[in-house]
Amino acid sequence: MCCQRLARRGGTRLNAGMTSSHSSTSPRIAVVTGANKGIGFHVARKLGARGVHVLVGSRDSGRGETAVAMLRRDGVTADVLVLDVTAPDSIADAVASVKSKHGRLDVLVNNAGIISGNAAPTALALDDLRKVYETNVFGVVAATNAFLPLLRLSDAPRIVNVSSGLGSIATMTDPSSAYYGLTAAAYQTSKTALDAFTVMYAKELRDTPFKVNAICPGFRATDLAGPGVNASHGATDPAEGADIVVRMALLGADGPTGAFFDSSGTLRPW
Ligand code: NAP
């Protein structure tokens, strides 16, 4: 079954009335990688507002503690989860911690991501390519596979991969796209690879309760977007970019899998 047919199960636009996966009395447990700032922080806050117990992934414990203190002040149930997605020991420790404290995982948001310049393929330094892929691709696969046994213990496991429209081959090959001329080869192709993994995980897990989807949060004013990048450049509030992540994290059993949605909830081509 191809990804388009998987996606079509949910239609071309997310149904606002689509059921949420909340079914049991105990709070759902979510891990959000790279949640100490940017879009991930807002995902943590908004999941928490929906009653989810959020484990705030942060590769630096101090930055994670600061974020958790802010979330708790907002009434969110949150704990730090020290997690560097490029470090196997860190991933193993994080999985062991979630297992011993919670015994299962309901939601994994693969949000941590980096960018490294705008070099076109012909000018690309392989070290930059490797660095970006370590976090944006290998880190996602490593974290996903490590958390999979705990996700399998959930009645409604959800994996949300925070991708980017910049990785869409449909966009890269569309001369009418505003991003047609963009040449951030390492970052863009890392998200293309992430999209392909999203499809492949969804296909492999299609006869299970899992939902595996990718989203683009839109162009948001964060450190990744660049210093001083703001609304005047078209980069808007990262909190708004978190909404689609939360919707995909709490999808009901009737929701799509193997699909790619933009921040408005519209199904996008890969
Ligand atoms: P951001 O503010 O720079 O946040 C990135 C987060 O990832 C930070 O918490 C960072 O931690 C963490 N991180 C980086 N490397 C990590 C690693 N090895 N292990 C664990 N965490 C790591 O960027 P953002 O804009 O919120 O980006 C979040 C996601 O959205 C990324 O996947 C990005 O590609 C995607 N996205 C962003 C935009 C946009 O316009 N902002 C558009 C499309 C997609 P530190 O604080 O320790 O560095």
mmCIF file with all atom_site columns, N, CA, C and O in Angstrom, residues 36 41 56 61-76 78-80:
data_model
loop_
_atom_site.group_PDB
_atom_site.id
_atom_site.type_symbol
_atom_site.label_atom_id
_atom_site.label_alt_id
_atom_site.label_comp_id
_atom_site.label_asym_id
_atom_site.label_entity_id
_atom_site.label_seq_id
_atom_site.pdbx_PDB_ins_code
_atom_site.Cartn_x
_atom_site.Cartn_y
_atom_site.Cartn_z
_atom_site.occupancy
_atom_site.B_iso_or_equiv
_atom_site.pdbx_formal_charge
_atom_site.auth_seq_id
_atom_site.auth_comp_id
_atom_site.auth_asym_id
_atom_site.auth_atom_id
_atom_site.pdbx_PDB_model_num
ATOM 1  N N  . ASN A 1 36 ? 13.399 22.370 24.908 1.00 0.00 ? 36 ASN A N  1
ATOM 2  C CA . ASN A 1 36 ? 13.804 23.440 25.831 1.00 0.00 ? 36 ASN A CA 1
ATOM 3  C C  . ASN A 1 36 ? 13.609 24.828 25.245 1.00 0.00 ? 36 ASN A C  1
ATOM 4  O O  . ASN A 1 36 ? 13.666 25.830 25.958 1.00 0.00 ? 36 ASN A O  1
ATOM 5  N N  . PHE A 1 41 ? 9.300  23.752 22.608 1.00 0.00 ? 41 PHE A N  1
ATOM 6  C CA . PHE A 1 41 ? 8.840  24.263 23.906 1.00 0.00 ? 41 PHE A CA 1
ATOM 7  C C  . PHE A 1 41 ? 7.331  24.518 23.861 1.00 0.00 ? 41 PHE A C  1
ATOM 8  O O  . PHE A 1 41 ? 6.602  24.164 24.792 1.00 0.00 ? 41 PHE A O  1
ATOM 9  N N  . VAL A 1 56 ? 10.251 16.786 28.811 1.00 0.00 ? 56 VAL A N  1
ATOM 10 C CA . VAL A 1 56 ? 10.867 17.846 28.008 1.00 0.00 ? 56 VAL A CA 1
ATOM 11 C C  . VAL A 1 56 ? 12.279 17.433 27.621 1.00 0.00 ? 56 VAL A C  1
ATOM 12 O O  . VAL A 1 56 ? 13.216 17.529 28.413 1.00 0.00 ? 56 VAL A O  1
ATOM 13 N N  . SER A 1 61 ? 20.901 19.685 30.644 1.00 0.00 ? 61 SER A N  1
ATOM 14 C CA . SER A 1 61 ? 19.953 19.565 31.762 1.00 0.00 ? 61 SER A CA 1
ATOM 15 C C  . SER A 1 61 ? 19.544 20.941 32.293 1.00 0.00 ? 61 SER A C  1
ATOM 16 O O  . SER A 1 61 ? 18.382 21.146 32.646 1.00 0.00 ? 61 SER A O  1
ATOM 17 N N  . GLY A 1 62 ? 20.483 21.892 32.330 1.00 0.00 ? 62 GLY A N  1
ATOM 18 C CA . GLY A 1 62 ? 20.160 23.227 32.839 1.00 0.00 ? 62 GLY A CA 1
ATOM 19 C C  . GLY A 1 62 ? 19.112 23.924 31.983 1.00 0.00 ? 62 GLY A C  1
ATOM 20 O O  . GLY A 1 62 ? 18.144 24.496 32.500 1.00 0.00 ? 62 GLY A O  1
ATOM 21 N N  . ARG A 1 63 ? 19.312 23.851 30.665 1.00 0.00 ? 63 ARG A N  1
ATOM 22 C CA . ARG A 1 63 ? 18.321 24.482 29.767 1.00 0.00 ? 63 ARG A CA 1
ATOM 23 C C  . ARG A 1 63 ? 16.972 23.766 29.894 1.00 0.00 ? 63 ARG A C  1
ATOM 24 O O  . ARG A 1 63 ? 15.913 24.397 29.830 1.00 0.00 ? 63 ARG A O  1
ATOM 25 N N  . GLY A 1 64 ? 17.023 22.470 30.112 1.00 0.00 ? 64 GLY A N  1
ATOM 26 C CA . GLY A 1 64 ? 15.783 21.713 30.286 1.00 0.00 ? 64 GLY A CA 1
ATOM 27 C C  . GLY A 1 64 ? 15.077 22.116 31.572 1.00 0.00 ? 64 GLY A C  1
ATOM 28 O O  . GLY A 1 64 ? 13.854 22.298 31.588 1.00 0.00 ? 64 GLY A O  1
ATOM 29 N N  . GLU A 1 65 ? 15.843 22.264 32.662 1.00 0.00 ? 65 GLU A N  1
ATOM 30 C CA . GLU A 1 65 ? 15.244 22.656 33.959 1.00 0.00 ? 65 GLU A CA 1
ATOM 31 C C  . GLU A 1 65 ? 14.589 24.029 33.852 1.00 0.00 ? 65 GLU A C  1
ATOM 32 O O  . GLU A 1 65 ? 13.507 24.252 34.407 1.00 0.00 ? 65 GLU A O  1
ATOM 33 N N  . THR A 1 66 ? 15.254 24.946 33.160 1.00 0.00 ? 66 THR A N  1
ATOM 34 C CA . THR A 1 66 ? 14.685 26.289 32.999 1.00 0.00 ? 66 THR A CA 1
ATOM 35 C C  . THR A 1 66 ? 13.352 26.214 32.261 1.00 0.00 ? 66 THR A C  1
ATOM 36 O O  . THR A 1 66 ? 12.361 26.862 32.644 1.00 0.00 ? 66 THR A O  1
ATOM 37 N N  . ALA A 1 67 ? 13.322 25.416 31.201 1.00 0.00 ? 67 ALA A N  1
ATOM 38 C CA . ALA A 1 67 ? 12.077 25.274 30.428 1.00 0.00 ? 67 ALA A CA 1
ATOM 39 C C  . ALA A 1 67 ? 10.982 24.646 31.282 1.00 0.00 ? 67 ALA A C  1
ATOM 40 O O  . ALA A 1 67 ? 9.828  25.098 31.263 1.00 0.00 ? 67 ALA A O  1
ATOM 41 N N  . VAL A 1 68 ? 11.340 23.616 32.025 1.00 0.00 ? 68 VAL A N  1
ATOM 42 C CA . VAL A 1 68 ? 10.338 22.923 32.857 1.00 0.00 ? 68 VAL A CA 1
ATOM 43 C C  . VAL A 1 68 ? 9.786  23.860 33.926 1.00 0.00 ? 68 VAL A C  1
ATOM 44 O O  . VAL A 1 68 ? 8.574  23.854 34.205 1.00 0.00 ? 68 VAL A O  1
ATOM 45 N N  . ALA A 1 69 ? 10.650 24.690 34.511 1.00 0.00 ? 69 ALA A N  1
ATOM 46 C CA . ALA A 1 69 ? 10.171 25.642 35.517 1.00 0.00 ? 69 ALA A CA 1
ATOM 47 C C  . ALA A 1 69 ? 9.131  26.581 34.900 1.00 0.00 ? 69 ALA A C  1
ATOM 48 O O  . ALA A 1 69 ? 8.097  26.879 35.520 1.00 0.00 ? 69 ALA A O  1
ATOM 49 N N  . MET A 1 70 ? 9.392  27.030 33.673 1.00 0.00 ? 70 MET A N  1
ATOM 50 C CA . MET A 1 70 ? 8.425  27.915 33.003 1.00 0.00 ? 70 MET A CA 1
ATOM 51 C C  . MET A 1 70 ? 7.117  27.169 32.724 1.00 0.00 ? 70 MET A C  1
ATOM 52 O O  . MET A 1 70 ? 6.020  27.712 32.916 1.00 0.00 ? 70 MET A O  1
ATOM 53 N N  . LEU A 1 71 ? 7.226  25.934 32.286 1.00 0.00 ? 71 LEU A N  1
ATOM 54 C CA . LEU A 1 71 ? 6.021  25.153 31.982 1.00 0.00 ? 71 LEU A CA 1
ATOM 55 C C  . LEU A 1 71 ? 5.204  24.905 33.243 1.00 0.00 ? 71 LEU A C  1
ATOM 56 O O  . LEU A 1 71 ? 3.967  25.012 33.244 1.00 0.00 ? 71 LEU A O  1
ATOM 57 N N  . ARG A 1 72 ? 5.895  24.571 34.333 1.00 0.00 ? 72 ARG A N  1
ATOM 58 C CA . ARG A 1 72 ? 5.164  24.305 35.580 1.00 0.00 ? 72 ARG A CA 1
ATOM 59 C C  . ARG A 1 72 ? 4.448  25.555 36.073 1.00 0.00 ? 72 ARG A C  1
ATOM 60 O O  . ARG A 1 72 ? 3.349  25.473 36.619 1.00 0.00 ? 72 ARG A O  1
ATOM 61 N N  . ARG A 1 73 ? 5.079  26.715 35.869 1.00 0.00 ? 73 ARG A N  1
ATOM 62 C CA . ARG A 1 73 ? 4.404  27.970 36.251 1.00 0.00 ? 73 ARG A CA 1
ATOM 63 C C  . ARG A 1 73 ? 3.111  28.156 35.468 1.00 0.00 ? 73 ARG A C  1
ATOM 64 O O  . ARG A 1 73 ? 2.177  28.796 35.937 1.00 0.00 ? 73 ARG A O  1
ATOM 65 N N  . ASP A 1 74 ? 3.074  27.576 34.251 1.00 0.00 ? 74 ASP A N  1
ATOM 66 C CA . ASP A 1 74 ? 1.851  27.644 33.428 1.00 0.00 ? 74 ASP A CA 1
ATOM 67 C C  . ASP A 1 74 ? 0.884  26.507 33.760 1.00 0.00 ? 74 ASP A C  1
ATOM 68 O O  . ASP A 1 74 ? -0.115 26.305 33.056 1.00 0.00 ? 74 ASP A O  1
ATOM 69 N N  . GLY A 1 75 ? 1.214  25.720 34.794 1.00 0.00 ? 75 GLY A N  1
ATOM 70 C CA . GLY A 1 75 ? 0.309  24.639 35.210 1.00 0.00 ? 75 GLY A CA 1
ATOM 71 C C  . GLY A 1 75 ? 0.507  23.330 34.477 1.00 0.00 ? 75 GLY A C  1
ATOM 72 O O  . GLY A 1 75 ? -0.313 22.415 34.597 1.00 0.00 ? 75 GLY A O  1
ATOM 73 N N  . VAL A 1 76 ? 1.601  23.221 33.721 1.00 0.00 ? 76 VAL A N  1
ATOM 74 C CA . VAL A 1 76 ? 1.858  22.000 32.953 1.00 0.00 ? 76 VAL A CA 1
ATOM 75 C C  . VAL A 1 76 ? 2.577  20.969 33.826 1.00 0.00 ? 76 VAL A C  1
ATOM 76 O O  . VAL A 1 76 ? 3.480  21.321 34.604 1.00 0.00 ? 76 VAL A O  1
ATOM 77 N N  . ALA A 1 78 ? 5.251  18.560 33.884 1.00 0.00 ? 78 ALA A N  1
ATOM 78 C CA . ALA A 1 78 ? 6.408  18.340 33.010 1.00 0.00 ? 78 ALA A CA 1
ATOM 79 C C  . ALA A 1 78 ? 7.629  17.970 33.827 1.00 0.00 ? 78 ALA A C  1
ATOM 80 O O  . ALA A 1 78 ? 7.772  18.380 34.987 1.00 0.00 ? 78 ALA A O  1
ATOM 81 N N  . ASP A 1 79 ? 8.484  17.173 33.213 1.00 0.00 ? 79 ASP A N  1
ATOM 82 C CA . ASP A 1 79 ? 9.784  16.836 33.793 1.00 0.00 ? 79 ASP A CA 1
ATOM 83 C C  . ASP A 1 79 ? 10.837 16.935 32.696 1.00 0.00 ? 79 ASP A C  1
ATOM 84 O O  . ASP A 1 79 ? 10.529 16.760 31.514 1.00 0.00 ? 79 ASP A O  1
ATOM 85 N N  . VAL A 1 80 ? 12.066 17.166 33.126 1.00 0.00 ? 80 VAL A N  1
ATOM 86 C CA . VAL A 1 80 ? 13.162 17.177 32.158 1.00 0.00 ? 80 VAL A CA 1
ATOM 87 C C  . VAL A 1 80 ? 13.516 15.746 31.780 1.00 0.00 ? 80 VAL A C  1
ATOM 88 O O  . VAL A 1 80 ? 13.507 14.850 32.635 1.00 0.00 ? 80 VAL A O  1
#
